Amino acid sequence: FCIGVVFKGLTYLAVALIIYMVYQVLYKPWRFRQRYKGYANVHVSPKFIPVLGDISFFIQDIKQNRVFYDHLKDLQVEMTKKNTDLKAETIGIDPVIGIVSHKALKEVLDQSPKKIDRADIDNTDFLKRALLKMAYGCYLNSPSTSRTMKRRKATNKVFGVNRISKHVPLILQNAQRILKQMKKQGNVEIKPTIALCLNRILMNILLGNDFETKIDATHQYLCNDGTTKQLDICNFFARFTCDMTDEAGNLLTILFPILNVTNIVNPWRRNHQNGVTIRKVMKRIIAKSEDKDSFWSQISQLNEFSEEEILSDLILILTAASETSSNSLTAILYYLKKFPEVKEKLMKELEKINIVPGCDFENAITADNLQECDYLANVVREALRIDPPVSHSLWYQVYEDTQICGVPIDKGTILRQEVVGPNNDPNDWLDPHVFEPDRHNPDSEFYKKSQQAGKIANAYSKRTFGHGARACPGALLASLELKVFTAFFLTQMEYEVAKEDLENDHIGFGIGSLFSPKLTVS
């Protein structure tokens, strides 16, 4: 009798699971696509592919030795011709509305945060799935309550232009340190090398300049193969970020979000344990740090936020800033080799303020000197435009039934701002696939040529750092880091990039990219 009851129960459970899978994996994405096919200003891919959805295009790019988001540039050309405002797509099994046109983005911002705000669903987005373990409760991942916006305002104040400029010596110190290592190795995989260096810089800024002296030298990391390694906190965090990115993109995580919440089996359990270790170590650091100028110290002195809130925001900044900036610096070094005339022009500008090979870089590379380097600033802007570190924004959620560009959007719908496509929109940018820093200089011939061709970019044409009240709070610090590292590396080392990488016009280095070029450094 008992066996019969158990068997019947398992049968019901299996049937329920099958019904759930059919609805979640097949019907829901299919129905979403069908609904928006009738709108002329909404792009829907011509073919429905179960389970993968529009991720299939990413896979095609990878198979063709292109960065996974390269097809978005070609798609933007098609959508521009058709005056597309929105894109209805399925990311795996998740239905999402992409914000394409300037008009659509403006309407979304006008309705934020009352009708449209950060998605309050922890398992919907690739990035949010990763943040769930890394920085749960961070303000970037939370709806715009008064408390959330207070935390954001406090963070922006700490990272204001007058405060971040003092970090130039710290950035230079670590750039010199990493350059010695790169020269010693000779052949360097640049992205992880730079990410580790940026981790160290950010931990100094966020936790205190004495962070390495306040904890044990190494900590036990649980590896994917079941072994353990003793890693210092910078390497620990860099490794954890990579493992969390892999977990967030795991098909089982997408299909069964409960695995990411319960943490009962690996890799979810293992990553959860590593995340707990990080928070414990950071709590020990901030409890012992004597640096009153650190991010932690400045925010905690306000006496407005809990320790857990500040820690979550701190981990968020550390995660986002190191990965995105390392990708962008990789792009800059790559494009300066691919377009030698740009490198030559930049070297001449740096020479005017005595930033030259063999110079006393600590006195030459200062915040004031960098402020005079307009072309350097435009090189950074162009790298962030042509190959943004993220292909789309974090996800937003519709909290009331609404319309965007005449298209009805139901409560509960997930939205995201498209980044790669608009950044390379031929309607706004002349020769968008060419690395041309002068497109950002109103006095340049290229800018005037763009105007004559009717290519006038506006604020909504540049989406790398986002828009509105939820724009990236670390934009100023990221830009400063990129300027310092670019000026330093360009004048203190010679490097070469593999010929096959330079000849690949479909390469890219944003988060999730499989391209990680090696530099031959001397």
XYZ file of C-alpha atoms in Angstrom:
522
model
C 0.000 0.000 0.000
C 2.755 2.444 0.995
C 4.683 1.692 -2.185
C 1.542 2.344 -4.220
C 0.954 5.705 -2.518
C 4.560 6.746 -3.063
C 4.436 5.652 -6.711
C 1.202 7.558 -7.286
C 2.654 10.639 -5.612
C 5.774 10.479 -7.769
C 3.600 10.058 -10.863
C 1.591 13.184 -10.002
C 4.834 15.044 -9.315
C 6.286 13.969 -12.663
C 3.128 15.035 -14.516
C 3.121 18.386 -12.712
C 6.781 18.889 -13.602
C 6.111 18.081 -17.266
C 3.184 20.529 -17.366
C 5.350 23.197 -15.710
C 8.175 22.624 -18.205
C 5.840 22.721 -21.210
C 4.284 25.971 -19.995
C 7.521 27.628 -18.877
C 9.828 26.422 -21.641
C 7.505 26.241 -24.661
C 4.142 27.966 -24.337
C 5.090 31.104 -22.395
C 7.977 32.172 -24.725
C 5.959 31.248 -27.843
C 2.900 33.202 -26.690
C 5.071 36.230 -25.878
C 6.505 36.274 -29.391
C 3.109 35.829 -31.018
C 1.679 38.773 -29.133
C 4.230 41.277 -30.433
C 4.525 40.048 -34.020
C 1.629 42.274 -35.030
C 3.385 45.555 -34.158
C 5.376 47.156 -36.985
C 7.712 48.955 -34.559
C 8.596 45.797 -32.594
C 11.308 43.435 -33.809
C 10.663 39.723 -33.290
C 13.164 37.180 -34.618
C 11.654 35.155 -37.503
C 12.106 31.734 -35.935
C 11.064 30.406 -32.510
C 13.758 28.210 -30.970
C 12.614 26.429 -27.771
C 14.813 26.610 -24.646
C 17.553 28.713 -26.258
C 15.385 31.451 -27.743
C 17.493 34.381 -28.986
C 20.550 32.943 -27.240
C 20.852 30.847 -30.410
C 22.152 33.972 -32.193
C 24.863 34.343 -29.546
C 25.883 30.732 -30.144
C 26.032 31.308 -33.916
C 28.377 34.255 -33.373
C 30.707 32.143 -31.242
C 30.766 29.340 -33.822
C 31.773 31.893 -36.484
C 34.659 33.216 -34.340
C 32.759 36.410 -33.549
C 32.109 37.895 -30.146
C 28.722 36.613 -28.965
C 26.991 40.008 -29.257
C 28.363 40.879 -32.715
C 25.065 40.075 -34.450
C 23.447 42.910 -32.488
C 25.371 45.438 -34.600
C 24.019 43.960 -37.837
C 20.549 43.705 -36.342
C 20.668 47.404 -35.411
C 21.114 48.304 -39.091
C 18.005 46.302 -39.957
C 15.971 47.764 -37.076
C 17.025 51.326 -37.932
C 15.730 50.916 -41.498
C 12.385 49.704 -40.138
C 12.108 52.444 -37.473
C 12.032 49.823 -34.731
C 11.363 51.059 -31.200
C 11.310 47.803 -29.234
C 12.629 44.267 -29.490
C 10.629 41.290 -28.178
C 13.042 38.455 -27.478
C 13.426 35.382 -25.325
C 16.704 35.059 -23.445
C 16.620 31.331 -22.928
C 13.061 30.964 -21.658
C 12.819 34.489 -20.215
C 10.595 36.869 -22.267
C 12.189 40.331 -22.435
C 11.407 43.645 -24.136
C 14.532 45.422 -25.385
C 14.511 49.235 -25.456
C 15.924 50.132 -28.869
C 15.028 53.637 -30.078
C 15.757 56.971 -28.407
C 12.024 57.620 -28.248
C 11.399 54.339 -26.428
C 14.210 54.995 -23.957
C 12.884 58.483 -23.206
C 9.387 57.103 -22.564
C 10.812 54.449 -20.230
C 12.790 57.047 -18.274
C 9.736 59.322 -18.096
C 7.774 56.463 -16.488
C 10.516 55.577 -14.016
C 10.342 54.754 -11.182
C 6.549 54.929 -10.750
C 5.567 52.478 -13.495
C 8.951 51.067 -14.530
C 11.756 50.286 -12.112
C 14.496 47.796 -11.343
C 13.148 44.248 -11.520
C 12.328 42.890 -8.074
C 12.844 39.319 -9.270
C 16.183 37.878 -8.240
C 16.349 35.043 -10.758
C 15.219 36.629 -14.024
C 18.394 38.220 -15.295
C 21.816 36.750 -16.030
C 23.422 39.591 -14.065
C 20.865 39.439 -11.268
C 21.390 35.699 -10.853
C 25.089 36.362 -10.261
C 24.417 39.281 -7.909
C 22.100 37.115 -5.814
C 25.094 35.384 -4.237
C 27.695 38.101 -4.647
C 25.930 41.223 -3.468
C 22.403 40.307 -2.423
C 20.529 43.377 -1.246
C 22.731 45.844 -3.163
C 20.955 49.034 -4.193
C 21.677 48.544 -7.898
C 19.647 45.353 -7.743
C 16.707 46.867 -5.824
C 13.623 48.944 -6.715
C 13.850 52.718 -6.208
C 12.634 53.110 -2.640
C 13.658 56.245 -0.748
C 16.252 54.176 1.141
C 17.674 52.693 -2.064
C 18.099 56.142 -3.592
C 19.699 57.434 -0.387
C 22.305 54.695 -0.685
C 22.871 55.573 -4.320
C 23.279 59.265 -3.512
C 25.803 58.490 -0.775
C 27.809 56.314 -3.179
C 27.789 58.999 -5.884
C 29.082 61.535 -3.381
C 32.024 59.329 -2.408
C 32.834 58.741 -6.079
C 32.459 62.394 -7.094
C 35.053 63.951 -9.397
C 36.831 65.863 -6.618
C 37.235 62.743 -4.496
C 38.343 60.214 -7.088
C 41.186 62.349 -8.499
C 43.226 61.699 -5.352
C 43.431 58.011 -6.331
C 45.737 58.644 -9.324
C 48.921 57.783 -7.329
C 47.303 54.543 -6.128
C 46.350 53.593 -9.689
C 49.874 54.375 -10.914
C 51.471 52.377 -8.115
C 49.478 49.299 -9.093
C 50.016 49.904 -12.812
C 53.771 49.894 -12.215
C 53.469 46.741 -10.149
C 51.530 44.890 -12.823
C 53.838 46.137 -15.603
C 56.847 44.548 -13.900
C 54.950 41.275 -13.768
C 53.892 41.553 -17.417
C 57.432 42.296 -18.616
C 58.732 39.342 -16.629
C 56.161 36.993 -18.168
C 56.594 38.397 -21.672
C 53.429 36.808 -23.059
C 50.426 37.919 -21.012
C 46.705 37.153 -21.109
C 45.673 40.733 -20.571
C 42.053 40.638 -19.334
C 42.494 38.557 -16.147
C 45.823 40.273 -15.426
C 44.243 43.725 -15.511
C 41.131 42.551 -13.630
C 43.291 41.327 -10.753
C 45.167 44.630 -10.663
C 41.904 46.603 -10.622
C 40.622 44.359 -7.829
C 43.562 45.418 -5.688
C 43.038 49.104 -6.472
C 39.339 48.930 -5.642
C 39.907 47.044 -2.404
C 42.270 49.814 -1.326
C 39.611 52.413 -2.105
C 36.640 50.493 -0.721
C 38.038 48.599 2.269
C 41.003 50.757 3.250
C 44.642 51.109 2.223
C 45.622 48.720 5.021
C 43.276 45.901 3.967
C 46.022 43.363 3.253
C 47.547 43.732 6.719
C 44.301 43.096 8.600
C 43.584 39.514 7.528
C 45.261 36.177 6.905
C 47.438 36.055 3.806
C 45.291 33.372 2.130
C 41.814 31.864 2.361
C 40.434 28.469 1.337
C 38.652 28.516 -2.018
C 36.386 25.663 -3.116
C 37.206 24.911 -6.763
C 34.979 23.507 -9.512
C 36.906 20.231 -9.648
C 36.245 19.502 -5.967
C 39.703 20.518 -4.760
C 40.574 23.514 -2.581
C 43.148 26.260 -3.043
C 44.628 28.839 -0.711
C 44.186 32.247 -2.368
C 44.783 35.824 -1.273
C 41.630 37.937 -1.125
C 42.201 39.609 -4.533
C 42.672 36.294 -6.356
C 39.833 34.777 -4.318
C 37.416 37.470 -5.436
C 38.543 37.349 -9.081
C 38.072 33.564 -9.164
C 34.683 33.838 -7.469
C 33.485 36.421 -9.998
C 34.347 34.072 -12.890
C 32.630 31.088 -11.245
C 29.517 33.143 -10.521
C 29.371 34.328 -14.138
C 29.517 30.694 -15.282
C 26.792 29.700 -12.810
C 24.517 32.555 -13.859
C 24.691 31.376 -17.475
C 24.169 27.716 -16.572
C 21.097 26.362 -18.400
C 19.940 24.573 -15.227
C 20.055 27.894 -13.351
C 17.805 29.395 -16.012
C 15.345 26.494 -16.143
C 15.268 25.790 -12.392
C 15.859 29.061 -10.496
C 15.227 27.251 -7.213
C 18.687 25.665 -7.539
C 20.186 29.140 -7.267
C 18.159 29.829 -4.129
C 18.372 26.569 -2.164
C 22.093 25.893 -2.813
C 21.666 22.201 -2.016
C 23.883 20.809 -4.810
C 27.042 21.924 -6.608
C 28.009 24.246 -8.211
C 25.373 26.377 -6.455
C 26.285 25.085 -2.993
C 30.013 25.551 -3.550
C 29.627 29.085 -4.910
C 27.341 29.966 -2.023
C 30.002 28.820 0.455
C 32.680 30.860 -1.329
C 30.348 33.872 -1.215
C 29.883 33.433 2.536
C 33.671 33.319 2.954
C 34.087 36.597 1.048
C 31.592 38.411 3.252
C 33.227 37.046 6.413
C 36.694 38.124 5.287
C 35.495 41.588 4.287
C 33.737 42.035 7.611
C 37.013 41.253 9.382
C 38.833 43.779 7.206
C 36.421 46.642 7.803
C 36.291 45.899 11.528
C 40.079 46.313 11.790
C 40.834 48.936 9.128
C 42.197 52.252 10.378
C 41.809 54.071 7.056
C 39.214 56.773 7.716
C 39.160 57.754 4.047
C 37.914 54.424 2.673
C 34.517 54.011 1.046
C 33.399 51.865 3.975
C 34.482 54.423 6.556
C 32.895 57.400 4.757
C 29.550 55.662 4.236
C 29.385 54.138 7.721
C 30.087 57.540 9.306
C 26.738 58.720 7.958
C 25.033 56.344 10.444
C 22.167 55.839 7.986
C 22.786 52.338 6.636
C 23.280 48.893 8.124
C 26.541 46.977 7.872
C 24.922 44.442 5.522
C 23.640 47.190 3.209
C 27.041 48.870 2.940
C 28.800 45.537 2.470
C 26.424 44.537 -0.345
C 26.970 47.857 -2.128
C 30.718 47.541 -1.636
C 30.809 44.044 -3.151
C 28.630 45.240 -6.025
C 31.061 48.058 -6.881
C 34.034 45.736 -6.595
C 32.416 43.155 -8.868
C 31.123 45.526 -11.524
C 34.059 47.928 -11.665
C 36.928 45.455 -11.963
C 35.339 43.301 -14.679
C 34.009 46.137 -16.821
C 37.131 48.318 -16.629
C 39.475 45.414 -17.422
C 37.389 44.630 -20.513
C 37.466 48.253 -21.651
C 41.220 48.620 -21.100
C 41.736 45.452 -23.136
C 39.646 47.030 -25.909
C 41.699 50.252 -25.796
C 45.037 48.434 -26.055
C 43.649 46.289 -28.865
C 42.248 49.178 -30.929
C 45.385 51.293 -30.520
C 47.287 48.465 -32.215
C 44.605 47.917 -34.844
C 44.524 51.651 -35.676
C 48.176 52.834 -35.393
C 47.321 56.348 -36.601
C 45.171 56.783 -33.477
C 48.015 55.590 -31.262
C 50.442 57.987 -32.946
C 48.099 60.945 -32.476
C 47.570 60.042 -28.817
C 51.324 59.737 -28.215
C 51.815 63.247 -29.624
C 49.181 64.652 -27.266
C 50.784 62.946 -24.264
C 54.186 64.250 -25.333
C 52.931 67.845 -25.069
C 52.486 67.427 -21.310
C 55.730 65.454 -20.890
C 54.137 62.018 -20.632
C 56.758 60.242 -22.735
C 58.643 56.927 -22.638
C 60.958 56.851 -19.645
C 59.399 59.928 -18.005
C 58.970 60.477 -14.279
C 55.447 59.162 -14.572
C 54.491 59.865 -10.948
C 54.915 63.594 -11.595
C 53.809 63.553 -15.229
C 50.625 61.494 -14.962
C 48.497 63.614 -12.638
C 44.790 64.344 -12.528
C 45.442 67.916 -13.728
C 47.596 66.785 -16.652
C 45.105 64.145 -17.696
C 42.383 66.791 -17.649
C 44.212 68.524 -20.511
C 44.278 65.385 -22.667
C 41.134 65.761 -24.757
C 42.167 63.148 -27.294
C 42.915 60.620 -24.531
C 39.425 61.229 -23.143
C 37.977 60.657 -26.605
C 39.970 57.429 -27.048
C 38.342 56.170 -23.845
C 34.887 57.342 -24.992
C 35.313 55.628 -28.348
C 36.380 52.323 -26.795
C 33.346 52.430 -24.503
C 31.138 53.136 -27.533
C 32.407 50.641 -30.077
C 32.826 47.741 -27.640
C 30.889 48.427 -24.416
C 31.765 46.198 -21.436
C 28.124 45.044 -21.168
C 25.749 44.243 -24.030
C 22.625 45.392 -22.158
C 21.548 46.992 -18.909
C 20.323 45.248 -15.797
C 16.682 44.306 -16.130
C 13.728 46.528 -15.321
C 10.178 45.509 -14.478
C 6.827 47.055 -15.409
C 4.852 47.640 -12.194
C 1.667 48.974 -13.866
C 0.118 48.249 -17.269
C 1.536 50.852 -19.636
C 2.453 51.710 -23.228
C 5.818 52.380 -24.855
C 5.731 53.936 -28.331
C 2.100 52.861 -28.676
C 2.824 49.227 -27.770
C 0.913 47.887 -24.731
C 3.202 46.435 -22.067
C 1.639 44.388 -19.271
C 2.422 44.615 -15.593
C 5.217 42.184 -14.728
C 6.957 42.432 -18.119
C 10.755 42.561 -17.987
C 12.587 45.320 -19.900
C 16.226 46.080 -20.578
C 18.091 48.884 -22.305
C 19.957 47.733 -25.408
C 23.573 48.936 -25.435
C 25.631 47.364 -28.250
C 23.139 48.138 -31.038
C 22.445 51.825 -30.270
C 26.163 52.408 -29.610
C 26.772 51.281 -33.203
C 23.626 52.667 -34.843
C 24.419 53.887 -38.407
C 21.629 56.429 -38.039
C 23.618 58.248 -35.320
C 27.232 57.385 -36.084
C 29.222 57.793 -39.300
C 31.180 54.586 -40.028
C 30.154 53.133 -36.644
C 32.468 50.090 -36.913
C 35.566 52.295 -37.282
C 37.534 53.247 -34.162
C 37.549 57.032 -34.560
C 38.018 59.095 -31.348
C 37.513 62.358 -33.256
C 33.814 61.554 -33.645
C 33.548 62.860 -30.046
C 35.357 66.154 -30.795
C 33.009 68.893 -32.133
C 35.998 70.770 -33.610
C 37.333 67.842 -35.635
C 36.956 67.298 -39.367
C 35.390 63.884 -38.780
C 32.724 65.407 -36.531
C 31.899 68.026 -39.165
C 31.794 65.320 -41.816
C 29.369 63.378 -39.618
C 27.147 66.440 -39.285
C 27.106 66.941 -43.040
C 26.032 63.315 -43.436
C 23.203 63.874 -40.943
C 24.766 61.626 -38.297
C 24.106 63.493 -35.068
C 24.575 61.425 -31.934
C 22.819 62.532 -28.762
C 22.868 61.416 -25.138
C 20.705 58.378 -25.889
C 23.178 57.250 -28.575
C 25.723 56.531 -25.830
C 24.359 53.846 -23.542
C 27.435 52.297 -21.932
C 26.860 53.820 -18.492
C 23.071 53.799 -18.678
C 20.642 56.693 -18.236
C 18.382 58.193 -15.636
C 18.422 57.768 -11.884
C 19.884 54.248 -12.184
C 22.875 55.133 -14.364
C 26.268 53.680 -13.410
C 27.619 55.383 -10.255
C 31.205 54.378 -11.047
C 31.463 56.078 -14.447
C 33.898 58.769 -13.278
C 36.211 56.341 -11.498
C 36.166 53.944 -14.467
C 37.056 56.741 -16.903
C 39.891 57.926 -14.659
C 41.331 54.413 -14.343
C 41.208 53.918 -18.106
C 42.967 57.240 -18.757
C 45.731 56.556 -16.226
C 46.379 52.993 -17.381
C 46.310 53.968 -21.066
C 48.768 56.857 -20.601
C 51.038 54.708 -18.431
C 51.080 51.571 -20.583
C 51.441 53.488 -23.828
C 54.574 55.294 -22.643
C 56.143 52.671 -20.376
C 55.963 49.510 -22.489
C 55.967 48.142 -26.003
C 53.461 45.433 -26.817
C 52.209 43.372 -29.718
C 48.817 41.758 -30.343
C 48.489 38.501 -32.283
C 47.956 39.067 -36.014
C 44.861 36.826 -36.140
C 43.222 38.953 -33.439
C 44.024 42.231 -35.207
C 42.594 40.883 -38.466
C 39.359 39.746 -36.823
C 36.835 42.560 -37.354
C 34.247 40.770 -35.221
C 36.218 40.557 -31.991
C 35.010 42.038 -28.698
C 35.860 41.927 -25.019
C 32.628 42.626 -23.103
C 31.496 40.531 -20.138
C 30.880 36.980 -21.320
C 33.247 37.234 -24.301
C 35.480 34.228 -24.952
C 38.156 36.484 -26.464
C 41.059 37.164 -24.122
C 44.010 38.248 -26.264
C 47.583 37.715 -25.218
C 49.998 40.630 -25.404
C 53.701 40.189 -26.043
C 55.140 42.791 -23.677
C 58.593 44.377 -23.581
